[in-house]
Amino acid sequence: GYICIPCSNSFVERWEIDEYQYRESHNVECFFKLLKDCRRIATRYDKLARRFLAFIHFASILMA
């Protein structure tokens, strides 16, 4: 199988990576970073799970 994270350039023997999977996981990580920039999400002001999820949906719509 393929490995998702590429090895560094210092390795002599390089392994194969799945470029599509690596690109998609990078996009997901960047999305979570943007979400955590919202102070309300990072500090979890909303104690109820449904309100927290609703604000995540709202913030996602604003970012799109």
mmCIF file of N, CA and C in Angstrom:
data_model
loop_
_atom_site.group_PDB
_atom_site.id
_atom_site.type_symbol
_atom_site.label_atom_id
_atom_site.label_comp_id
_atom_site.label_asym_id
_atom_site.label_seq_id
_atom_site.Cartn_x
_atom_site.Cartn_y
_atom_site.Cartn_z
ATOM 1 N N GLY A 1 0.808 -1.185 0.000
ATOM 2 C CA GLY A 1 0.000 0.000 0.000
ATOM 3 C C GLY A 1 0.853 1.252 0.000
ATOM 4 N N TYR A 2 0.205 2.326 -0.277
ATOM 5 C CA TYR A 2 0.875 3.616 -0.322
ATOM 6 C C TYR A 2 0.896 4.254 1.063
ATOM 7 N N ILE A 3 1.877 5.074 1.273
ATOM 8 C CA ILE A 3 1.991 5.849 2.501
ATOM 9 C C ILE A 3 1.515 7.259 2.186
ATOM 10 N N CYS A 4 0.830 7.872 3.125
ATOM 11 C CA CYS A 4 0.240 9.178 2.882
ATOM 12 C C CYS A 4 1.251 10.313 3.005
ATOM 13 N N ILE A 5 2.212 10.210 3.912
ATOM 14 C CA ILE A 5 3.153 11.305 4.151
ATOM 15 C C ILE A 5 4.457 11.007 3.427
ATOM 16 N N PRO A 6 4.956 11.935 2.603
ATOM 17 C CA PRO A 6 6.207 11.682 1.884
ATOM 18 C C PRO A 6 7.410 11.748 2.824
ATOM 19 N N CYS A 7 8.469 11.040 2.439
ATOM 20 C CA CYS A 7 9.689 11.078 3.235
ATOM 21 C C CYS A 7 10.467 12.355 2.899
ATOM 22 N N SER A 8 11.410 12.701 3.759
ATOM 23 C CA SER A 8 12.195 13.909 3.511
ATOM 24 C C SER A 8 13.209 13.652 2.398
ATOM 25 N N ASN A 9 13.808 14.695 1.905
ATOM 26 C CA ASN A 9 14.743 14.578 0.789
ATOM 27 C C ASN A 9 16.057 13.924 1.194
ATOM 28 N N SER A 10 16.336 13.804 2.477
ATOM 29 C CA SER A 10 17.601 13.224 2.930
ATOM 30 C C SER A 10 17.618 11.694 2.828
ATOM 31 N N PHE A 11 16.470 11.061 2.636
ATOM 32 C CA PHE A 11 16.414 9.613 2.518
ATOM 33 C C PHE A 11 16.937 9.181 1.146
ATOM 34 N N VAL A 12 17.751 8.142 1.150
ATOM 35 C CA VAL A 12 18.277 7.618 -0.112
ATOM 36 C C VAL A 12 17.194 6.799 -0.811
ATOM 37 N N GLU A 13 16.558 5.911 -0.045
ATOM 38 C CA GLU A 13 15.495 5.071 -0.614
ATOM 39 C C GLU A 13 14.156 5.726 -0.301
ATOM 40 N N ARG A 14 13.478 6.203 -1.326
ATOM 41 C CA ARG A 14 12.215 6.908 -1.145
ATOM 42 C C ARG A 14 11.059 5.924 -1.324
ATOM 43 N N TRP A 15 9.980 6.138 -0.593
ATOM 44 C CA TRP A 15 8.826 5.268 -0.732
ATOM 45 C C TRP A 15 7.746 5.972 -1.548
ATOM 46 N N GLU A 16 6.838 5.154 -2.045
ATOM 47 C CA GLU A 16 5.757 5.686 -2.878
ATOM 48 C C GLU A 16 4.691 6.305 -1.995
ATOM 49 N N ILE A 17 4.118 7.403 -2.468
ATOM 50 C CA ILE A 17 3.024 8.039 -1.737
ATOM 51 C C ILE A 17 1.844 8.184 -2.675
ATOM 52 N N ASP A 18 0.680 8.284 -2.089
ATOM 53 C CA ASP A 18 -0.541 8.538 -2.851
ATOM 54 C C ASP A 18 -0.742 10.047 -2.884
ATOM 55 N N GLU A 19 -0.441 10.660 -4.020
ATOM 56 C CA GLU A 19 -0.497 12.121 -4.143
ATOM 57 C C GLU A 19 -1.896 12.659 -3.852
ATOM 58 N N TYR A 20 -2.925 11.977 -4.330
ATOM 59 C CA TYR A 20 -4.292 12.438 -4.114
ATOM 60 C C TYR A 20 -4.642 12.415 -2.634
ATOM 61 N N GLN A 21 -4.304 11.327 -1.951
ATOM 62 C CA GLN A 21 -4.604 11.212 -0.516
ATOM 63 C C GLN A 21 -3.825 12.260 0.271
ATOM 64 N N TYR A 22 -2.585 12.500 -0.100
ATOM 65 C CA TYR A 22 -1.772 13.503 0.593
ATOM 66 C C TYR A 22 -2.368 14.893 0.407
ATOM 67 N N ARG A 23 -2.803 15.218 -0.807
ATOM 68 C CA ARG A 23 -3.403 16.524 -1.087
ATOM 69 C C ARG A 23 -4.707 16.714 -0.315
ATOM 70 N N GLU A 24 -5.523 15.667 -0.278
ATOM 71 C CA GLU A 24 -6.793 15.750 0.438
ATOM 72 C C GLU A 24 -6.580 15.898 1.952
ATOM 73 N N SER A 25 -5.628 15.165 2.508
ATOM 74 C CA SER A 25 -5.394 15.284 3.949
ATOM 75 C C SER A 25 -4.837 16.670 4.283
ATOM 76 N N HIS A 26 -4.051 17.237 3.386
ATOM 77 C CA HIS A 26 -3.543 18.598 3.600
ATOM 78 C C HIS A 26 -4.694 19.606 3.593
ATOM 79 N N ASN A 27 -5.644 19.432 2.686
ATOM 80 C CA ASN A 27 -6.805 20.329 2.641
ATOM 81 C C ASN A 27 -7.623 20.245 3.922
ATOM 82 N N VAL A 28 -7.790 19.048 4.453
ATOM 83 C CA VAL A 28 -8.550 18.868 5.692
ATOM 84 C C VAL A 28 -7.823 19.539 6.852
ATOM 85 N N GLU A 29 -6.500 19.374 6.924
ATOM 86 C CA GLU A 29 -5.730 20.007 7.994
ATOM 87 C C GLU A 29 -5.798 21.526 7.909
ATOM 88 N N CYS A 30 -5.738 22.068 6.701
ATOM 89 C CA CYS A 30 -5.850 23.522 6.529
ATOM 90 C C CYS A 30 -7.237 24.019 6.932
ATOM 91 N N PHE A 31 -8.267 23.235 6.648
ATOM 92 C CA PHE A 31 -9.620 23.608 7.025
ATOM 93 C C PHE A 31 -9.756 23.676 8.546
ATOM 94 N N PHE A 32 -9.199 22.679 9.253
ATOM 95 C CA PHE A 32 -9.264 22.700 10.711
ATOM 96 C C PHE A 32 -8.476 23.868 11.286
ATOM 97 N N LYS A 33 -7.374 24.234 10.645
ATOM 98 C CA LYS A 33 -6.618 25.394 11.104
ATOM 99 C C LYS A 33 -7.465 26.654 10.975
ATOM 100 N N LEU A 34 -8.189 26.794 9.867
ATOM 101 C CA LEU A 34 -9.064 27.952 9.692
ATOM 102 C C LEU A 34 -10.186 27.957 10.724
ATOM 103 N N LEU A 35 -10.725 26.779 11.016
ATOM 104 C CA LEU A 35 -11.779 26.695 12.026
ATOM 105 C C LEU A 35 -11.265 27.118 13.393
ATOM 106 N N LYS A 36 -10.043 26.709 13.725
ATOM 107 C CA LYS A 36 -9.499 27.041 15.034
ATOM 108 C C LYS A 36 -9.138 28.516 15.144
ATOM 109 N N ASP A 37 -9.070 29.227 14.020
ATOM 110 C CA ASP A 37 -8.850 30.671 14.065
ATOM 111 C C ASP A 37 -10.069 31.393 14.634
ATOM 112 N N CYS A 38 -11.235 30.759 14.545
ATOM 113 C CA CYS A 38 -12.437 31.317 15.162
ATOM 114 C C CYS A 38 -12.329 31.080 16.668
ATOM 115 N N ARG A 39 -12.288 32.153 17.420
ATOM 116 C CA ARG A 39 -12.077 32.036 18.867
ATOM 117 C C ARG A 39 -13.195 31.248 19.538
ATOM 118 N N ARG A 40 -14.392 31.413 19.043
ATOM 119 C CA ARG A 40 -15.532 30.726 19.647
ATOM 120 C C ARG A 40 -15.402 29.212 19.526
ATOM 121 N N ILE A 41 -14.816 28.739 18.437
ATOM 122 C CA ILE A 41 -14.636 27.302 18.251
ATOM 123 C C ILE A 41 -13.422 26.815 19.029
ATOM 124 N N ALA A 42 -12.341 27.580 18.994
ATOM 125 C CA ALA A 42 -11.100 27.146 19.653
ATOM 126 C C ALA A 42 -11.274 27.034 21.165
ATOM 127 N N THR A 43 -12.033 27.946 21.762
ATOM 128 C CA THR A 43 -12.212 27.910 23.211
ATOM 129 C C THR A 43 -13.487 27.194 23.636
ATOM 130 N N ARG A 44 -14.281 26.779 22.670
ATOM 131 C CA ARG A 44 -15.521 26.046 22.888
ATOM 132 C C ARG A 44 -16.430 26.762 23.880
ATOM 133 N N TYR A 45 -16.879 27.947 23.470
ATOM 134 C CA TYR A 45 -17.814 28.713 24.293
ATOM 135 C C TYR A 45 -19.138 27.968 24.464
ATOM 136 N N ASP A 46 -19.605 27.347 23.389
ATOM 137 C CA ASP A 46 -20.877 26.631 23.443
ATOM 138 C C ASP A 46 -20.671 25.287 24.125
ATOM 139 N N LYS A 47 -21.373 25.064 25.208
ATOM 140 C CA LYS A 47 -21.211 23.821 25.955
ATOM 141 C C LYS A 47 -22.073 22.695 25.412
ATOM 142 N N LEU A 48 -23.160 23.045 24.741
ATOM 143 C CA LEU A 48 -24.014 22.016 24.154
ATOM 144 C C LEU A 48 -23.438 21.590 22.808
ATOM 145 N N ALA A 49 -23.409 20.283 22.587
ATOM 146 C CA ALA A 49 -22.805 19.739 21.368
ATOM 147 C C ALA A 49 -23.532 20.228 20.115
ATOM 148 N N ARG A 50 -24.849 20.341 20.165
ATOM 149 C CA ARG A 50 -25.589 20.748 18.965
ATOM 150 C C ARG A 50 -25.323 22.205 18.610
ATOM 151 N N ARG A 51 -25.144 23.064 19.610
ATOM 152 C CA ARG A 51 -24.812 24.465 19.328
ATOM 153 C C ARG A 51 -23.389 24.591 18.793
ATOM 154 N N PHE A 52 -22.485 23.795 19.362
ATOM 155 C CA PHE A 52 -21.103 23.800 18.896
ATOM 156 C C PHE A 52 -21.034 23.357 17.439
ATOM 157 N N LEU A 53 -21.727 22.276 17.104
ATOM 158 C CA LEU A 53 -21.751 21.775 15.732
ATOM 159 C C LEU A 53 -22.435 22.767 14.800
ATOM 160 N N ALA A 54 -23.479 23.426 15.273
ATOM 161 C CA ALA A 54 -24.166 24.419 14.455
ATOM 162 C C ALA A 54 -23.235 25.581 14.120
ATOM 163 N N PHE A 55 -22.430 26.015 15.075
ATOM 164 C CA PHE A 55 -21.511 27.100 14.790
ATOM 165 C C PHE A 55 -20.388 26.650 13.866
ATOM 166 N N ILE A 56 -19.965 25.393 13.978
ATOM 167 C CA ILE A 56 -18.972 24.876 13.038
ATOM 168 C C ILE A 56 -19.539 24.901 11.630
ATOM 169 N N HIS A 57 -20.788 24.507 11.477
ATOM 170 C CA HIS A 57 -21.438 24.565 10.162
ATOM 171 C C HIS A 57 -21.510 26.006 9.661
ATOM 172 N N PHE A 58 -21.878 26.908 10.535
ATOM 173 C CA PHE A 58 -21.990 28.320 10.168
ATOM 174 C C PHE A 58 -20.631 28.884 9.751
ATOM 175 N N ALA A 59 -19.594 28.596 10.525
ATOM 176 C CA ALA A 59 -18.251 29.068 10.197
ATOM 177 C C ALA A 59 -17.758 28.459 8.890
ATOM 178 N N SER A 60 -18.105 27.201 8.644
ATOM 179 C CA SER A 60 -17.712 26.555 7.392
ATOM 180 C C SER A 60 -18.350 27.230 6.191
ATOM 181 N N ILE A 61 -19.600 27.616 6.340
ATOM 182 C CA ILE A 61 -20.303 28.314 5.257
ATOM 183 C C ILE A 61 -19.663 29.663 5.000
ATOM 184 N N LEU A 62 -19.288 30.370 6.063
ATOM 185 C CA LEU A 62 -18.651 31.668 5.890
ATOM 186 C C LEU A 62 -17.294 31.568 5.234
ATOM 187 N N MET A 63 -16.581 30.475 5.469
ATOM 188 C CA MET A 63 -15.251 30.283 4.874
ATOM 189 C C MET A 63 -15.311 29.903 3.413
ATOM 190 N N ALA A 64 -16.394 29.301 2.995
ATOM 191 C CA ALA A 64 -16.501 28.818 1.614
ATOM 192 C C ALA A 64 -16.621 29.932 0.617
#
